[in-house]
Coordinates of C-alpha atoms and ligand atoms in Angstrom, one line a residue:
M818 CA 21.3 -35.4 -58.4
A819 CA 21.3 -37.7 -55.4
D820 CA 19.1 -40.8 -55.8
G821 CA 15.7 -41.0 -54.1
L822 CA 15.0 -37.4 -54.8
V823 CA 12.5 -36.3 -57.3
L824 CA 12.5 -32.6 -58.0
I825 CA 9.5 -30.7 -59.1
A826 CA 9.5 -27.2 -60.6
G827 CA 10.4 -24.6 -58.0
M828 CA 11.8 -27.1 -55.6
F829 CA 15.5 -27.1 -54.8
D830 CA 17.9 -30.0 -54.4
P831 CA 18.6 -30.0 -50.6
I832 CA 22.0 -31.7 -51.0
E833 CA 23.2 -29.1 -53.5
K834 CA 21.9 -26.3 -51.3
L835 CA 23.5 -27.9 -48.2
K836 CA 26.8 -28.0 -50.1
E837 CA 26.5 -24.3 -51.0
H838 CA 25.8 -23.5 -47.3
L839 CA 28.8 -25.5 -46.1
R840 CA 31.2 -23.6 -48.4
H841 CA 30.7 -20.5 -46.1
A842 CA 33.2 -20.8 -43.3
S843 CA 30.9 -19.4 -40.6
V844 CA 33.0 -19.8 -37.5
S845 CA 31.5 -17.6 -34.8
T846 CA 34.2 -17.6 -32.2
D847 CA 37.0 -16.2 -34.5
S848 CA 36.8 -12.7 -36.0
D849 CA 38.9 -13.8 -39.0
F850 CA 35.7 -15.6 -40.2
K851 CA 33.4 -12.5 -40.5
E852 CA 33.2 -13.1 -44.3
G853 CA 32.1 -16.7 -43.8
M854 CA 29.5 -15.6 -41.3
A855 CA 28.1 -12.9 -43.7
G856 CA 28.2 -15.4 -46.6
S857 CA 26.2 -17.9 -44.6
R858 CA 23.6 -15.2 -43.7
S859 CA 23.2 -14.1 -47.3
F860 CA 22.9 -17.7 -48.5
L861 CA 20.1 -18.3 -46.0
S862 CA 18.5 -15.0 -46.8
T863 CA 18.4 -15.7 -50.6
L864 CA 17.1 -19.2 -50.0
F865 CA 14.3 -18.1 -47.7
S866 CA 13.4 -15.3 -50.2
E867 CA 13.2 -17.8 -53.0
M868 CA 10.8 -19.8 -50.9
G869 CA 8.6 -16.8 -50.7
L870 CA 9.3 -16.0 -47.1
S871 CA 9.9 -12.4 -45.8
V872 CA 13.4 -12.2 -44.5
E873 CA 14.8 -9.9 -41.8
I874 CA 18.5 -9.8 -40.8
V875 CA 18.4 -8.7 -37.2
D876 CA 21.4 -6.9 -36.0
T877 CA 22.9 -7.8 -32.6
D878 CA 26.0 -6.8 -30.7
L879 CA 27.9 -9.6 -32.5
H880 CA 26.5 -11.9 -35.2
P881 CA 23.1 -11.0 -36.7
I882 CA 20.1 -13.3 -36.5
V883 CA 18.3 -14.5 -39.7
L884 CA 14.6 -14.4 -39.2
A885 CA 12.3 -15.6 -42.1
K886 CA 8.6 -15.7 -41.9
R887 CA 5.7 -17.2 -43.7
E888 CA 2.8 -15.3 -42.2
G889 CA -0.9 -16.0 -42.4
D890 CA -4.2 -16.2 -40.6
S891 CA -3.7 -15.8 -36.9
A892 CA -5.9 -18.9 -36.3
W893 CA -3.4 -21.1 -38.1
P894 CA -0.8 -22.9 -36.1
H895 CA 2.5 -21.1 -35.8
V896 CA 5.8 -23.0 -35.6
I897 CA 9.2 -21.5 -34.9
V898 CA 12.0 -23.5 -36.5
Y899 CA 15.2 -22.9 -34.7
G900 CA 18.7 -23.5 -36.1
H901 CA 22.2 -22.1 -35.9
Y902 CA 24.3 -21.0 -38.9
D903 CA 27.6 -20.8 -37.0
V904 CA 30.0 -23.7 -36.7
Q905 CA 32.9 -24.7 -34.5
P906 CA 36.5 -23.9 -35.7
A907 CA 37.9 -26.5 -38.1
D908 CA 41.3 -27.0 -36.5
P909 CA 43.3 -29.1 -36.2
L910 CA 43.2 -28.7 -40.0
G911 CA 45.9 -31.4 -40.7
L912 CA 43.5 -34.2 -39.5
W913 CA 40.9 -33.5 -42.2
E914 CA 40.8 -35.9 -45.2
T915 CA 39.2 -33.2 -47.4
K916 CA 39.1 -29.5 -46.7
P917 CA 36.6 -28.5 -44.0
F918 CA 34.9 -25.8 -46.1
E919 CA 34.9 -27.7 -49.4
P920 CA 32.1 -30.2 -48.9
E921 CA 32.4 -33.6 -50.5
V922 CA 30.1 -36.5 -50.7
R923 CA 31.7 -39.9 -50.0
D924 CA 29.9 -43.2 -49.2
G925 CA 26.5 -41.6 -48.6
R926 CA 27.8 -38.9 -46.3
I927 CA 28.5 -35.3 -46.8
Y928 CA 31.8 -34.1 -45.2
A929 CA 32.4 -30.6 -44.0
R930 CA 32.6 -28.5 -40.9
G931 CA 28.9 -27.9 -39.9
A932 CA 27.5 -30.7 -41.9
A933 CA 25.9 -32.2 -38.8
D934 CA 26.1 -29.3 -36.4
N935 CA 23.9 -27.7 -37.6
K936 CA 23.6 -27.0 -41.3
G937 CA 22.5 -30.5 -42.4
P938 CA 19.8 -31.1 -39.8
Q939 CA 18.6 -27.5 -40.3
M940 CA 18.3 -28.1 -44.0
A941 CA 15.9 -30.9 -43.3
H942 CA 13.4 -28.4 -42.0
I943 CA 14.1 -25.8 -44.7
A944 CA 13.7 -28.3 -47.5
A945 CA 10.5 -29.7 -45.8
V946 CA 8.9 -26.2 -45.7
S947 CA 10.0 -25.5 -49.3
E948 CA 8.5 -28.7 -50.6
L949 CA 5.3 -28.3 -48.6
L950 CA 4.8 -24.7 -49.9
D951 CA 5.4 -25.9 -53.4
E952 CA 2.9 -28.7 -53.1
N953 CA 0.3 -26.5 -51.4
P954 CA 0.8 -22.7 -51.6
D955 CA -2.3 -22.3 -49.4
L956 CA -0.9 -24.5 -46.5
P957 CA -2.6 -23.2 -43.4
L958 CA 0.5 -22.9 -41.3
R959 CA 2.6 -20.0 -40.1
I960 CA 6.3 -20.6 -39.9
T961 CA 9.1 -18.5 -38.5
F962 CA 12.7 -19.6 -39.1
L963 CA 15.0 -18.3 -36.4
I964 CA 18.6 -19.1 -37.4
E965 CA 21.2 -17.6 -35.0
G966 CA 24.9 -17.2 -35.4
E967 CA 26.1 -17.5 -31.9
E968 CA 25.0 -20.9 -30.7
E969 CA 28.6 -22.3 -30.5
I970 CA 29.6 -19.4 -28.3
G971 CA 26.7 -19.5 -25.8
S972 CA 24.1 -17.4 -27.7
P973 CA 24.9 -14.1 -25.9
S974 CA 22.6 -12.1 -28.3
L975 CA 19.6 -14.3 -28.4
L976 CA 18.1 -13.7 -25.0
P977 CA 18.0 -9.9 -25.5
F978 CA 16.5 -10.6 -29.0
L979 CA 13.8 -12.8 -27.5
E980 CA 13.0 -10.2 -24.9
S981 CA 12.8 -7.4 -27.4
R982 CA 10.5 -9.4 -29.7
R983 CA 8.6 -11.3 -27.0
E984 CA 5.1 -10.4 -28.1
E985 CA 5.6 -11.3 -31.7
L986 CA 7.3 -14.7 -31.0
A987 CA 5.4 -15.8 -27.9
E988 CA 2.2 -16.2 -29.8
A989 CA 3.8 -19.2 -31.6
D990 CA 2.7 -22.7 -30.6
L991 CA 6.0 -24.5 -30.4
V992 CA 9.6 -24.6 -31.5
L993 CA 10.8 -27.3 -33.9
L994 CA 14.5 -28.1 -34.3
S995 CA 17.1 -30.7 -35.1
D996 CA 20.3 -30.0 -33.3
T997 CA 20.6 -33.2 -31.1
V998 CA 21.9 -36.7 -31.5
S999 CA 20.3 -40.1 -32.3
P1000 CA 22.2 -43.3 -31.5
S1001 CA 22.0 -44.7 -35.1
A1002 CA 20.3 -44.3 -38.4
D1003 CA 17.9 -47.1 -37.3
Q1004 CA 16.9 -45.6 -34.0
L1005 CA 15.9 -42.0 -33.9
V1006 CA 15.5 -40.0 -30.7
V1007 CA 13.2 -37.2 -29.8
T1008 CA 15.2 -35.2 -27.3
V1009 CA 13.2 -34.2 -24.3
G1010 CA 16.0 -32.7 -22.2
L1011 CA 19.3 -30.8 -22.5
R1012 CA 21.9 -30.2 -19.9
G1013 CA 22.6 -26.6 -18.9
I1014 CA 26.1 -25.1 -18.8
A1015 CA 28.3 -22.8 -16.8
V1016 CA 31.8 -22.0 -18.0
M1017 CA 34.7 -20.2 -16.3
D1018 CA 38.4 -19.3 -16.7
V1019 CA 40.8 -19.9 -13.8
E1020 CA 44.1 -18.1 -13.5
F1021 CA 46.8 -18.7 -10.8
E1022 CA 49.6 -16.3 -10.4
G1023 CA 52.8 -16.9 -8.3
P1024 CA 56.0 -14.9 -8.6
N1025 CA 56.1 -11.8 -10.7
S1026 CA 58.1 -13.5 -13.5
D1027 CA 59.2 -17.0 -14.5
L1028 CA 62.1 -18.0 -12.2
H1029 CA 65.2 -20.1 -12.5
S1030 CA 64.2 -23.3 -10.7
G1031 CA 67.8 -23.7 -9.5
L1032 CA 67.9 -20.3 -7.9
H1033 CA 64.4 -20.2 -6.5
G1034 CA 62.9 -23.7 -6.8
G1035 CA 61.9 -25.0 -3.3
A1036 CA 61.3 -21.5 -2.0
V1037 CA 58.0 -20.6 -3.7
Y1038 CA 54.6 -22.2 -4.3
N1039 CA 54.7 -23.3 -8.0
P1040 CA 51.4 -22.0 -9.6
V1041 CA 51.2 -25.1 -11.9
Q1042 CA 51.5 -27.3 -8.8
A1043 CA 48.9 -25.2 -6.9
L1044 CA 46.5 -25.3 -9.8
C1045 CA 46.8 -29.0 -10.3
E1046 CA 46.2 -29.6 -6.6
V1047 CA 43.1 -27.4 -6.5
C1048 CA 41.8 -28.9 -9.7
A1049 CA 42.4 -32.4 -8.5
S1050 CA 40.5 -31.6 -5.2
L1051 CA 37.3 -30.9 -7.1
H1052 CA 36.4 -34.6 -7.5
D1053 CA 36.6 -37.4 -5.0
A1054 CA 37.6 -41.0 -5.7
D1055 CA 34.1 -41.9 -6.8
N1056 CA 34.2 -39.0 -9.3
R1057 CA 31.7 -37.0 -7.2
V1058 CA 32.2 -33.2 -7.4
T1059 CA 33.3 -32.0 -4.0
V1060 CA 32.0 -28.4 -4.3
P1061 CA 29.6 -27.9 -1.4
G1062 CA 26.0 -27.7 -2.8
F1063 CA 27.0 -28.7 -6.3
Y1064 CA 24.3 -31.4 -6.7
E1065 CA 21.5 -29.2 -5.3
G1066 CA 18.6 -29.1 -7.8
V1067 CA 19.4 -32.4 -9.5
T1068 CA 16.1 -34.1 -10.0
E1069 CA 15.0 -37.8 -9.8
V1070 CA 15.0 -39.8 -13.0
E1071 CA 11.4 -41.0 -13.9
D1072 CA 10.8 -44.7 -14.4
W1073 CA 9.6 -44.1 -18.0
E1074 CA 12.9 -42.4 -18.7
R1075 CA 14.8 -45.4 -17.5
E1076 CA 12.6 -47.7 -19.6
E1077 CA 13.4 -45.6 -22.7
L1078 CA 17.1 -45.8 -21.9
D1079 CA 16.8 -49.6 -21.5
R1080 CA 15.1 -49.8 -24.9
L1081 CA 18.2 -48.1 -26.3
G1082 CA 20.0 -51.3 -25.3
S1083 CA 23.4 -49.6 -25.0
D1084 CA 26.3 -51.7 -24.2
E1085 CA 29.3 -50.2 -22.3
G1086 CA 31.7 -52.6 -24.0
S1087 CA 31.0 -51.2 -27.5
Y1088 CA 30.9 -47.7 -26.1
R1089 CA 34.4 -48.2 -24.6
Q1090 CA 35.6 -49.5 -28.0
F1091 CA 34.0 -46.6 -29.8
L1092 CA 36.0 -44.3 -27.6
G1093 CA 39.2 -46.3 -27.6
L1094 CA 39.2 -46.7 -23.9
D1095 CA 39.6 -49.7 -21.6
H1096 CA 37.8 -48.1 -18.7
L1097 CA 34.9 -45.7 -18.2
H1098 CA 34.7 -43.3 -15.2
S1099 CA 31.2 -42.3 -14.2
L1100 CA 29.9 -41.3 -10.8
K1101 CA 29.6 -44.4 -8.6
G1102 CA 26.2 -46.0 -8.8
Y1103 CA 25.4 -44.8 -12.4
T1104 CA 26.0 -46.3 -15.8
S1105 CA 27.9 -44.1 -18.2
F1106 CA 24.7 -43.6 -20.3
E1107 CA 22.8 -42.4 -17.2
A1108 CA 25.6 -40.2 -16.1
I1109 CA 25.7 -38.4 -19.5
R1110 CA 22.0 -37.6 -19.4
Y1111 CA 21.0 -37.3 -15.8
L1112 CA 24.0 -36.0 -13.8
P1113 CA 25.9 -32.7 -13.7
T1114 CA 29.6 -32.6 -14.4
L1115 CA 32.6 -30.4 -13.8
E1116 CA 35.1 -30.8 -16.6
F1117 CA 38.5 -29.3 -17.3
N1118 CA 38.4 -28.2 -20.9
G1119 CA 42.0 -27.1 -20.9
I1120 CA 44.9 -26.5 -18.6
G1121 CA 48.3 -24.8 -19.1
G1122 CA 51.2 -23.0 -17.7
G1123 CA 55.0 -22.9 -17.9
Y1124 CA 57.1 -24.2 -20.7
Q1125 CA 55.4 -26.3 -23.4
G1126 CA 58.1 -26.3 -26.1
E1127 CA 60.6 -29.0 -27.2
G1128 CA 63.1 -30.2 -24.7
S1129 CA 63.2 -28.9 -21.2
K1130 CA 63.3 -25.5 -19.4
T1131 CA 64.1 -25.4 -15.7
I1132 CA 61.7 -22.8 -14.4
V1133 CA 59.2 -22.1 -11.8
P1134 CA 56.5 -20.6 -14.0
A1135 CA 54.8 -17.3 -13.0
K1136 CA 51.3 -18.4 -14.0
A1137 CA 49.0 -21.3 -14.7
M1138 CA 45.5 -21.4 -16.2
A1139 CA 42.6 -23.8 -16.6
K1140 CA 39.2 -23.7 -18.4
I1141 CA 36.3 -25.3 -16.7
S1142 CA 32.8 -26.1 -17.8
C1143 CA 30.0 -27.6 -15.7
R1144 CA 27.0 -29.4 -17.3
L1145 CA 23.8 -29.0 -15.3
V1146 CA 20.6 -30.9 -15.0
G1147 CA 17.1 -30.7 -13.5
N1148 CA 16.6 -27.4 -11.5
Q1149 CA 20.2 -26.5 -11.1
D1150 CA 20.8 -22.8 -11.6
P1151 CA 23.9 -22.0 -13.7
K1152 CA 24.5 -18.8 -11.8
I1153 CA 24.4 -20.4 -8.4
V1154 CA 26.5 -23.5 -9.4
G1155 CA 29.0 -21.3 -11.2
E1156 CA 29.4 -19.1 -8.0
R1157 CA 29.8 -22.2 -5.8
V1158 CA 32.5 -23.6 -8.0
K1159 CA 34.3 -20.2 -8.0
Q1160 CA 34.1 -20.0 -4.2
A1161 CA 35.3 -23.5 -3.7
I1162 CA 38.3 -22.8 -5.9
L1163 CA 39.1 -19.5 -4.3
E1164 CA 38.9 -21.1 -0.8
R1165 CA 41.4 -23.8 -1.8
V1166 CA 44.1 -21.5 -3.2
P1167 CA 47.3 -21.8 -1.1
K1168 CA 49.1 -18.8 0.3
G1169 CA 51.6 -17.4 -2.1
I1170 CA 49.2 -17.8 -5.1
T1171 CA 46.8 -15.1 -6.3
A1172 CA 43.8 -16.6 -8.1
R1173 CA 41.2 -15.2 -10.4
V1174 CA 38.1 -16.9 -11.6
T1175 CA 36.2 -15.3 -14.5
M1176 CA 32.7 -16.5 -15.4
G1177 CA 31.9 -17.1 -19.0
H1178 CA 28.6 -18.0 -20.7
Q1179 CA 25.8 -19.8 -18.9
G1180 CA 22.6 -21.6 -19.8
A1181 CA 19.9 -23.4 -17.8
P1182 CA 19.0 -27.1 -18.2
Y1183 CA 15.8 -27.9 -20.2
M1184 CA 13.2 -30.6 -19.9
V1185 CA 9.9 -31.3 -21.6
V1186 CA 7.6 -34.2 -20.8
P1187 CA 5.9 -35.5 -24.0
P1188 CA 2.2 -36.5 -23.8
G1189 CA 1.2 -40.0 -22.6
K1190 CA 3.8 -40.2 -19.7
P1191 CA 2.8 -40.5 -16.1
N1192 CA 4.2 -37.1 -15.3
S1193 CA 3.0 -35.3 -18.5
P1194 CA 1.8 -31.8 -17.6
A1195 CA -2.0 -31.6 -17.7
D1196 CA -1.9 -28.1 -19.1
A1197 CA 0.4 -28.8 -22.1
P1198 CA -0.9 -26.9 -25.2
Q1199 CA -2.9 -29.1 -27.6
R1200 CA -0.7 -28.1 -30.6
L1201 CA 2.5 -29.1 -28.7
N1202 CA 1.0 -32.5 -27.8
D1203 CA -0.2 -32.9 -31.4
A1204 CA 3.4 -32.1 -32.7
F1205 CA 4.9 -34.7 -30.3
R1206 CA 2.4 -37.4 -31.5
A1207 CA 2.9 -36.5 -35.2
T1208 CA 6.6 -36.7 -34.7
E1209 CA 6.4 -40.1 -33.2
R1210 CA 4.2 -41.3 -36.1
A1211 CA 6.3 -39.7 -38.7
I1212 CA 9.6 -41.2 -37.4
T1213 CA 7.9 -44.6 -37.0
E1214 CA 6.8 -44.5 -40.6
E1215 CA 10.0 -43.1 -42.2
F1216 CA 12.6 -44.9 -40.0
D1217 CA 10.5 -48.1 -39.6
K1218 CA 10.9 -47.9 -35.8
P1219 CA 9.3 -45.7 -33.1
P1220 CA 11.6 -43.1 -31.6
L1221 CA 12.9 -43.1 -28.1
F1222 CA 12.2 -40.0 -25.9
L1223 CA 15.4 -39.3 -24.2
R1224 CA 17.3 -36.5 -22.4
E1225 CA 20.7 -35.7 -23.9
G1226 CA 24.0 -34.6 -22.4
G1227 CA 24.6 -31.7 -24.8
S1228 CA 23.5 -28.1 -24.3
I1229 CA 21.5 -25.7 -26.4
P1230 CA 21.1 -23.0 -23.8
I1231 CA 18.6 -21.0 -25.7
I1232 CA 16.0 -23.7 -25.5
A1233 CA 15.5 -23.1 -21.8
D1234 CA 15.6 -19.3 -22.5
I1235 CA 12.8 -19.7 -25.1
K1236 CA 10.8 -21.6 -22.5
R1237 CA 11.4 -18.9 -19.9
T1238 CA 10.8 -15.8 -22.0
L1239 CA 8.2 -17.0 -24.5
G1240 CA 6.7 -19.9 -22.6
L1241 CA 7.3 -22.2 -25.6
D1242 CA 8.4 -25.8 -25.5
S1243 CA 10.6 -27.5 -28.2
V1244 CA 10.2 -30.6 -30.2
M1245 CA 13.7 -31.8 -30.9
I1246 CA 14.3 -34.5 -33.5
G1247 CA 17.8 -35.9 -33.3
L1248 CA 19.3 -35.9 -36.8
F1249 CA 23.0 -36.3 -36.2
L1250 CA 24.7 -39.5 -35.2
P1251 CA 27.6 -40.4 -32.8
E1252 CA 29.9 -41.1 -35.8
D1253 CA 29.3 -37.7 -37.4
N1254 CA 32.3 -36.2 -35.6
L1255 CA 30.7 -33.0 -34.3
H1256 CA 33.3 -30.4 -33.1
A1257 CA 36.0 -32.7 -34.5
P1258 CA 37.9 -33.2 -37.7
N1259 CA 36.1 -34.9 -40.6
E1260 CA 32.6 -33.9 -39.5
S1261 CA 29.9 -35.4 -41.7
M1262 CA 26.2 -36.1 -42.0
D1263 CA 24.5 -39.3 -43.3
L1264 CA 22.5 -38.3 -46.4
D1265 CA 20.0 -41.0 -45.9
V1266 CA 19.1 -39.5 -42.5
L1267 CA 18.9 -36.1 -44.1
K1268 CA 16.4 -37.4 -46.8
K1269 CA 14.3 -39.2 -44.2
G1270 CA 14.5 -36.2 -41.9
I1271 CA 13.0 -34.0 -44.6
R1272 CA 10.1 -36.4 -44.9
V1273 CA 9.6 -36.5 -41.1
S1274 CA 9.6 -32.8 -40.9
K1275 CA 7.1 -32.5 -43.8
R1276 CA 4.8 -35.0 -42.1
V1277 CA 4.9 -33.2 -38.8
L1278 CA 4.3 -29.8 -40.3
N1279 CA 1.5 -31.1 -42.6
S1280 CA -0.2 -32.7 -39.7
L1281 CA -0.1 -29.5 -37.7
A1282 CA -1.5 -27.7 -40.7
S1283 CA -4.4 -30.1 -41.0
E1284 CA -5.6 -30.0 -37.4
Ligands
BES1440 N1 24.3 -29.4 -31.3 C1 25.1 -29.1 -30.1 C2 24.3 -29.6 -28.9 C3 24.2 -31.1 -28.6 C4 25.4 -31.9 -28.7 C5 23.1 -31.7 -28.3 C6 25.3 -33.2 -28.5 C7 23.0 -33.0 -28.1 C8 24.1 -33.8 -28.2 C9 25.3 -27.7 -30.0 O1 25.6 -27.0 -31.2 C10 26.5 -27.4 -29.1 O2 27.6 -27.9 -29.4 N2 26.3 -26.7 -28.0 C11 27.3 -26.4 -27.1 C12 26.8 -25.2 -26.3 C13 27.7 -24.4 -25.6 C14 28.8 -23.8 -26.5 C15 27.0 -23.3 -24.9 C16 27.7 -27.5 -26.2 O3 26.8 -28.4 -25.9 O4 28.9 -27.6 -25.9
MN1441 MN1 24.5 -27.5 -32.8

C-alpha cells in the first residue's frame, strides 16, 4: 500500500483502483479498442455500485455514458462530478518506457495512458466520495457522477444526452471536475476558463492522378504547393490570423486575471527550455502565457500529400491535405469562426485546384468568474460561491498555498454546453501538471498530487454538505 494512506473497512485503495482502471485501453477514437472502452465502463460501474451508488450505463450513438447517483433529500446540495473514461491513442508506442496500458509506479508517479487525462484526477473525486460515505453514511449531499467516453473526440453524444435529461440534471447546484492543469505540485490552479474549439479537414485536388514531374511538371498547379501557399497566408508576420473577422468576440482580459497570472511568476526562459526551443512565437504584444489563455489560435495539426517514403519520387502529386484546429476565447462562436476560416481558404484556392473543407467537432469557450472579483456576477448561486470558497480554503490547507484562478488554453467543450443547457457552472481543480505528458508518450500522474487532491475534494464536498 502507498504510504500516507490509512484504509478503513469498506474503503478502497485509490492507487490500486487507479491501476485497475488504467489497464483498460479505453481509446475512444479507434474502433479496435471497443473492448477497452467496455472494460473501463464495467470497472467504473462495479466501483460505483460497491460505493452504494445506483449506476446507469446510458447508451449513445457511439460510446455509452456512465451515470452513477447518490440520491437523497431534494433540499440537500447536489453536485455533478464530471470526468471522462476515454483516453488518447498511445502511439508512438516505441517511445514508451513501460507499456501504456500496464501501469507502473516509479518515483512517486504512476505511468500509463490516461493516468493524468483523466483517470487519475477523476479518481481523486471518486475516492473522496467513497471515503466521505464510509465516514458518514448519512452525509446530506446528493452526487451524480457523469463519466463520458467521448471527450477526446469532441463529446458528440453528450449534448443530446444533456438535452434529453435536462430536467433531472439541471436541478443540480454545480459541476465539480479535475481535467485541467496546474503549473506545479506547489501551486494549484482553479481553472475559470477554457478555450473553445473548431476543427476542420482541408483537401486540395489537382490532376486526376499523380503525374511524372518530367512530363508534366511546370504545366500544372501542384496541389502541395497550393495548399502550402494558402496555409501560409492564414497568418501574417506578427502571427495574427488573417481570416476576416477571426478575432470578433475576443474579450478584454480583466485586471484581476492579469494579477493572478503575474502571481504565477512564469518565466519565458524556462518555458523555452522546457519546450527545447530557442524562440517563442506569440501574437505581437502578448506574452506566450497570455497568448495561450486569452487569444484564439489557428493551428495546423497535420499536413500531407505526395510521396513520403524513402528516397525520392519525381511526381506532381494529385492531392494534398491539412488538418486545422482553431482555439477560441471569450464570445467567439465556433460555428461562425469555422465558417469564416472555411470561406477564407476557399477564396484563396488558385485556379486549377479543387478544394474541399469539411467541418469537424466544435465547442464554445467557457468562462466563470469566482466570487470576490470586481466582475463577479451578482446573481451567482450561493452554493456555487460556497464551492469556490471551500475549494480555495481546501487547496490552501492541503497544498500550503492558495490557488490561482486562471483561464486555461485547453478545451473541454462540454463545460460550455453544460452551462448553456443546464445553466450550471463548473468548479475545476487542476490536478495534472505540465510534466505529466498528456496526449504524449510516458504519460504519468504525481501520486502526491492525487492524495492531496482526494483530501481537497473531501473538504469541498464536506463543506457543501454542512451548509
Ligand atoms: N484534459 C484536456 C483539456 C485540457 C488540456 C485542459 C490542457 C487544460 C489544459 C482534455 O481531455 C482534452 O484534451 N481536450 C481536447 C478537446 C478536444 C478533443 C475537443 C483538447 O483540448 O484538445
Ligand atoms: Mn481530459
